[in-house]
CSV table of C-alpha atoms in Angstrom, one decimal:
chain,number,residue,atom,x,y,z
C,1,MET,CA,-73.4,-1.5,48.6
C,2,THR,CA,-70.3,0.5,48.0
C,3,GLU,CA,-68.6,0.7,44.7
C,4,THR,CA,-65.1,-0.7,44.6
C,5,SER,CA,-62.7,1.5,42.7
C,6,ILE,CA,-60.2,-0.2,40.4
C,7,GLN,CA,-56.7,1.0,40.9
C,8,PRO,CA,-54.5,1.2,37.8
C,9,ASP,CA,-51.6,-1.1,37.5
C,10,PRO,CA,-48.3,0.8,38.3
C,11,ALA,CA,-46.9,-0.6,35.1
C,12,ASP,CA,-49.7,1.1,33.2
C,13,GLU,CA,-48.9,4.4,34.8
C,14,GLN,CA,-45.3,4.2,33.6
C,15,THR,CA,-46.2,3.2,30.1
C,16,ALA,CA,-47.9,6.4,29.0
C,17,PRO,CA,-45.0,8.8,29.5
C,18,VAL,CA,-42.6,6.3,27.9
C,19,GLU,CA,-44.8,5.9,24.8
C,20,ALA,CA,-45.2,9.7,24.6
C,21,GLU,CA,-41.5,10.1,24.5
C,22,ARG,CA,-40.9,7.6,21.7
C,23,PRO,CA,-41.9,9.6,18.7
C,24,SER,CA,-39.6,12.5,19.6
C,25,LEU,CA,-36.7,10.1,20.2
C,26,LEU,CA,-37.3,8.4,16.9
C,27,ASP,CA,-37.4,11.8,15.1
C,28,TRP,CA,-34.3,12.8,16.9
C,29,GLN,CA,-32.5,9.6,15.9
C,30,LYS,CA,-33.5,10.0,12.3
C,31,ARG,CA,-32.2,13.6,12.3
C,32,LEU,CA,-28.9,12.4,13.7
C,33,ASP,CA,-28.6,9.6,11.2
C,34,ALA,CA,-29.2,12.1,8.4
C,35,SER,CA,-26.7,14.6,9.7
C,36,PRO,CA,-23.3,15.5,8.0
C,37,GLY,CA,-21.5,14.3,11.0
C,38,CYS,CA,-23.0,10.8,10.8
C,39,ARG,CA,-22.2,10.6,7.1
C,40,ALA,CA,-18.6,11.6,7.8
C,41,ILE,CA,-18.2,8.9,10.5
C,42,ALA,CA,-19.8,6.4,8.0
C,43,LEU,CA,-17.1,7.3,5.4
C,44,GLY,CA,-14.3,6.7,7.9
C,45,ASP,CA,-15.9,3.4,8.9
C,46,ARG,CA,-16.0,2.4,5.2
C,47,VAL,CA,-12.3,2.9,5.0
C,48,LYS,CA,-11.8,0.6,8.0
C,49,ARG,CA,-14.1,-2.1,6.5
C,50,ILE,CA,-12.3,-2.1,3.1
C,51,GLY,CA,-9.0,-2.5,4.9
C,52,TYR,CA,-10.3,-5.2,7.3
C,53,VAL,CA,-11.1,-7.6,4.5
C,54,PHE,CA,-7.5,-7.6,3.4
C,55,GLN,CA,-5.9,-7.4,6.9
C,56,GLY,CA,-8.2,-10.1,8.2
C,57,ASN,CA,-6.9,-12.5,5.6
C,58,VAL,CA,-3.3,-11.5,6.3
C,59,ALA,CA,-3.9,-12.2,10.0
C,60,GLN,CA,-5.1,-15.7,9.3
C,61,TYR,CA,-2.0,-16.4,7.1
C,62,LYS,CA,0.4,-15.1,9.8
C,63,SER,CA,-1.5,-17.0,12.5
C,64,LEU,CA,-0.8,-20.2,10.7
C,65,VAL,CA,2.9,-19.4,10.7
C,66,ALA,CA,2.8,-18.3,14.4
C,67,GLU,CA,1.2,-21.7,15.3
C,68,LEU,CA,4.1,-23.5,13.7
C,69,GLN,CA,6.6,-21.9,16.0
C,70,ASN,CA,5.2,-24.2,18.7
C,71,PRO,CA,7.0,-27.5,18.5
C,72,VAL,CA,4.0,-29.3,19.9
C,73,VAL,CA,2.1,-28.2,16.8
C,74,SER,CA,4.8,-28.3,14.2
C,75,GLY,CA,6.6,-31.5,15.3
C,76,PRO,CA,3.9,-34.0,14.1
C,77,ILE,CA,3.3,-32.0,10.9
C,78,LEU,CA,7.0,-32.0,9.9
C,79,ASP,CA,7.6,-35.6,10.9
C,80,VAL,CA,9.0,-37.3,7.7
C,81,ARG,CA,7.0,-40.4,8.7
C,82,ASN,CA,3.8,-38.4,8.2
C,83,PRO,CA,4.1,-36.7,4.8
C,84,GLU,CA,0.3,-36.3,4.5
C,85,ALA,CA,0.3,-33.9,7.4
C,86,HIS,CA,2.9,-31.7,5.7
C,87,ASP,CA,1.0,-31.8,2.4
C,88,ARG,CA,-2.1,-30.6,4.2
C,89,LEU,CA,-0.1,-27.8,5.8
C,90,LEU,CA,1.2,-26.6,2.4
C,91,SER,CA,-2.3,-26.8,0.9
C,92,GLU,CA,-3.6,-24.6,3.7
C,93,ALA,CA,-0.7,-22.2,3.3
C,94,GLU,CA,-1.5,-21.9,-0.4
C,95,ARG,CA,-5.2,-21.4,0.3
C,96,LEU,CA,-4.5,-18.6,2.8
C,97,LEU,CA,-2.0,-17.0,0.4
C,98,HIS,CA,-4.6,-17.1,-2.3
C,99,ASN,CA,-7.1,-15.3,-0.1
C,100,VAL,CA,-4.5,-12.7,0.8
C,101,LEU,CA,-3.7,-11.9,-2.8
C,102,MET,CA,-7.4,-11.7,-3.9
C,103,ALA,CA,-8.3,-9.5,-0.9
C,104,MET,CA,-5.3,-7.3,-1.7
C,105,SER,CA,-6.7,-6.7,-5.2
C,106,THR,CA,-10.2,-6.1,-3.8
C,107,ARG,CA,-8.9,-3.6,-1.3
C,108,VAL,CA,-7.1,-1.6,-4.0
C,109,ASP,CA,-10.1,-1.5,-6.3
C,110,GLN,CA,-12.7,-0.8,-3.7
C,111,GLN,CA,-10.7,2.0,-2.1
C,112,ARG,CA,-10.1,3.6,-5.5
C,113,CYS,CA,-13.9,3.4,-6.3
C,114,PHE,CA,-14.7,4.8,-2.8
C,115,MET,CA,-12.5,7.8,-3.4
C,116,GLU,CA,-13.9,8.5,-6.8
C,117,GLU,CA,-17.5,8.2,-5.6
C,118,HIS,CA,-17.2,10.4,-2.5
C,119,PHE,CA,-14.3,12.8,-3.1
C,120,GLN,CA,-14.0,13.4,-6.8
C,121,ASP,CA,-15.0,17.0,-6.3
C,122,ASP,CA,-12.3,17.6,-3.6
C,123,SER,CA,-9.3,18.0,-5.9
C,124,ALA,CA,-7.0,18.7,-2.9
C,125,LEU,CA,-7.8,15.5,-1.1
C,126,MET,CA,-7.7,13.4,-4.3
C,127,ASN,CA,-4.3,14.8,-5.2
C,128,GLU,CA,-3.1,14.1,-1.6
C,129,TYR,CA,-4.4,10.5,-1.8
C,130,ARG,CA,-2.9,9.8,-5.3
C,131,SER,CA,0.4,11.3,-4.2
C,132,LYS,CA,0.4,9.1,-1.1
C,133,VAL,CA,-0.4,6.0,-3.0
C,134,ALA,CA,2.3,6.7,-5.5
C,135,SER,CA,5.0,7.5,-3.0
C,136,MET,CA,4.3,4.3,-1.0
C,137,PHE,CA,3.7,1.8,-3.7
C,138,LYS,CA,4.7,2.9,-7.2
C,139,GLY,CA,8.4,2.1,-6.7
C,140,ASP,CA,7.8,-0.8,-4.3
C,141,VAL,CA,9.0,-3.9,-6.2
C,142,GLU,CA,7.5,-6.2,-3.5
C,143,ALA,CA,4.1,-4.7,-4.0
C,144,LYS,CA,4.5,-5.2,-7.7
C,145,PHE,CA,5.5,-8.8,-7.1
C,146,LEU,CA,2.4,-9.5,-5.1
C,147,LYS,CA,0.2,-8.0,-7.8
C,148,GLY,CA,2.0,-10.2,-10.4
C,149,LEU,CA,1.6,-13.2,-8.1
C,150,ARG,CA,-2.1,-12.6,-8.0
C,151,ASN,CA,-2.1,-12.7,-11.9
C,152,TYR,CA,0.1,-15.8,-11.7
C,153,ILE,CA,-2.5,-17.6,-9.6
C,154,THR,CA,-5.3,-16.5,-11.9
C,155,HIS,CA,-3.7,-17.4,-15.2
C,156,ALA,CA,-1.2,-20.2,-14.3
C,157,GLN,CA,-1.4,-22.1,-11.0
C,158,LEU,CA,-1.3,-21.7,-7.2
C,159,PRO,CA,2.3,-20.9,-6.2
C,160,VAL,CA,4.4,-23.9,-5.3
C,161,ALA,CA,4.7,-23.4,-1.5
C,162,GLN,CA,7.3,-25.0,0.7
C,163,SER,CA,8.1,-24.8,4.3
C,164,ARG,CA,11.5,-23.7,5.5
C,165,GLN,CA,13.1,-24.4,8.9
C,166,THR,CA,15.9,-22.3,10.2
C,167,PHE,CA,17.6,-23.8,13.3
C,168,GLY,CA,19.2,-21.7,16.0
C,169,GLN,CA,21.1,-23.0,19.1
C,170,GLU,CA,17.9,-23.4,21.1
C,171,SER,CA,15.1,-22.6,18.6
C,172,CYS,CA,13.7,-23.4,15.2
C,173,GLU,CA,11.9,-20.8,13.0
C,174,ILE,CA,9.5,-22.1,10.4
C,175,THR,CA,8.1,-20.0,7.5
C,176,PHE,CA,6.8,-20.5,4.0
C,177,ILE,CA,8.7,-19.9,0.8
C,178,LEU,CA,8.0,-19.9,-2.9
C,179,PRO,CA,10.8,-21.5,-4.9
C,180,ALA,CA,12.2,-19.4,-7.7
C,181,GLU,CA,12.3,-22.0,-10.5
C,182,PRO,CA,8.5,-22.6,-10.9
C,183,LEU,CA,7.9,-18.9,-10.7
C,184,LEU,CA,10.4,-18.0,-13.3
C,185,ALA,CA,9.0,-20.6,-15.7
C,186,TRP,CA,6.0,-18.3,-16.2
C,187,SER,CA,6.7,-16.0,-19.1
C,188,ARG,CA,4.5,-13.1,-18.1
C,189,TRP,CA,6.7,-11.5,-15.4
C,190,SER,CA,8.1,-8.1,-16.3
C,191,GLY,CA,11.8,-7.8,-16.6
C,192,GLU,CA,12.0,-5.9,-13.3
C,193,LEU,CA,10.1,-8.7,-11.5
C,194,ARG,CA,12.0,-11.5,-13.1
C,195,THR,CA,15.3,-9.9,-12.0
C,196,TRP,CA,13.9,-9.4,-8.5
C,197,ILE,CA,12.7,-13.0,-8.2
C,198,ALA,CA,16.1,-14.3,-9.3
C,199,GLY,CA,17.7,-11.9,-6.9
C,200,GLN,CA,15.9,-13.6,-4.0
C,201,GLY,CA,18.1,-16.7,-4.4
C,202,ASP,CA,16.5,-20.1,-4.6
C,203,ALA,CA,13.2,-18.9,-3.1
C,204,THR,CA,11.2,-15.9,-1.9
C,205,VAL,CA,10.2,-15.8,1.8
C,206,ILE,CA,6.6,-15.0,0.9
C,207,VAL,CA,5.5,-14.5,4.5
C,208,ASP,CA,7.9,-11.5,4.9
C,209,VAL,CA,6.8,-10.0,1.7
C,210,VAL,CA,3.1,-10.2,2.6
C,211,ASP,CA,3.8,-8.8,6.1
C,212,ALA,CA,5.7,-5.8,4.7
C,213,TYR,CA,3.0,-5.0,2.2
C,214,ALA,CA,0.2,-5.3,4.9
C,215,ARG,CA,2.0,-2.9,7.1
C,216,LYS,CA,2.2,-0.3,4.4
C,217,ALA,CA,-1.4,-0.8,3.4
C,218,GLY,CA,-2.4,-0.3,7.0
C,219,GLU,CA,-0.4,2.9,7.2
C,220,LEU,CA,-2.2,4.2,4.1
C,221,ASP,CA,-5.6,3.2,5.4
C,222,LYS,CA,-4.9,5.0,8.7
C,223,TRP,CA,-3.8,8.1,6.9
C,224,LEU,CA,-6.9,8.1,4.8
C,225,PHE,CA,-9.1,7.6,7.9
C,226,ASP,CA,-7.5,10.4,9.8
C,227,ARG,CA,-7.6,12.7,6.7
C,228,ILE,CA,-11.3,12.2,6.3
C,229,ALA,CA,-11.8,12.9,10.0
C,230,LEU,CA,-9.8,16.1,9.6
C,231,LYS,CA,-11.9,17.2,6.6
C,232,TYR,CA,-15.2,16.7,8.5
C,233,ARG,CA,-14.1,17.7,12.0
C,234,ALA,CA,-16.5,20.6,12.1
C,235,ASP,CA,-19.4,18.2,11.5
C,236,ILE,CA,-18.1,15.2,13.6
C,237,GLY,CA,-17.6,17.1,16.8
C,238,PRO,CA,-21.2,18.5,17.2
C,239,TYR,CA,-22.6,15.2,16.0
C,240,LEU,CA,-20.8,13.2,18.7
C,241,ARG,CA,-21.8,15.7,21.4
C,242,GLU,CA,-25.5,15.6,20.4
C,243,TYR,CA,-25.4,11.8,20.1
C,244,ALA,CA,-24.1,11.6,23.6
C,245,GLU,CA,-27.0,13.8,24.7
C,246,PHE,CA,-29.4,11.5,22.8
C,247,ASP,CA,-28.0,8.4,24.5
C,248,ARG,CA,-28.5,10.1,27.9
C,249,GLU,CA,-32.1,10.9,27.1
C,250,VAL,CA,-32.7,7.3,25.9
C,251,ALA,CA,-31.3,6.0,29.2
C,252,ARG,CA,-33.5,8.4,31.2
C,253,VAL,CA,-36.7,7.5,29.3
C,254,PHE,CA,-36.2,3.7,29.3
C,255,GLY,CA,-34.4,3.5,32.6
C,256,ALA,CA,-31.2,2.0,31.1
């Protein structure tokens, strides 16, 4: 009687080297995650995330306005025989504007805390940052208005939104406005802002004000992201090259 040898399953033969590779890959990944380059990239990503909360809300607000430019959408809403639909539209516009203004305040506060936490010891970068903020926003009356409008919402009421239709020869543009009279009834505006609101005529085209501020905020966020990348470029380059090598090794070991 002959003994029958049991042949190993091919899958078992492949498992051993793969398992043997895993500890070294895990250690490698941990070392990469703890490297200065990884930390630098994480700082840049944080700038993007802080900005996204605000810009995402702005995008939703502008998307509502964009949808209204389609007569198929806006026609039934603006039909005088269906006032409930228009009321719902204004309620949605006020909700989205509320979210924009709250996110604006959050972005400013979070970015300031982020800079103080991570770059307080870098006086050059902090001075650049503060100078940039001041040059872009300190004298910007529209930015001051949005900040004041946020306080208005918190301490008084949601702004009284209206829709405005501007007719051309073959088109109709629809946007949202804030009538001046209800705004000016609030006593806590500064003299500068009270003059600015009155100077807008019977109403402020709030969509345009939000859009202008969002563009400037995006410019500042991009500048800060690029400035952080410049500060840590000596760490980021080697990290990215080694991480690419790590990815290739993972693909080789696991057959990806």
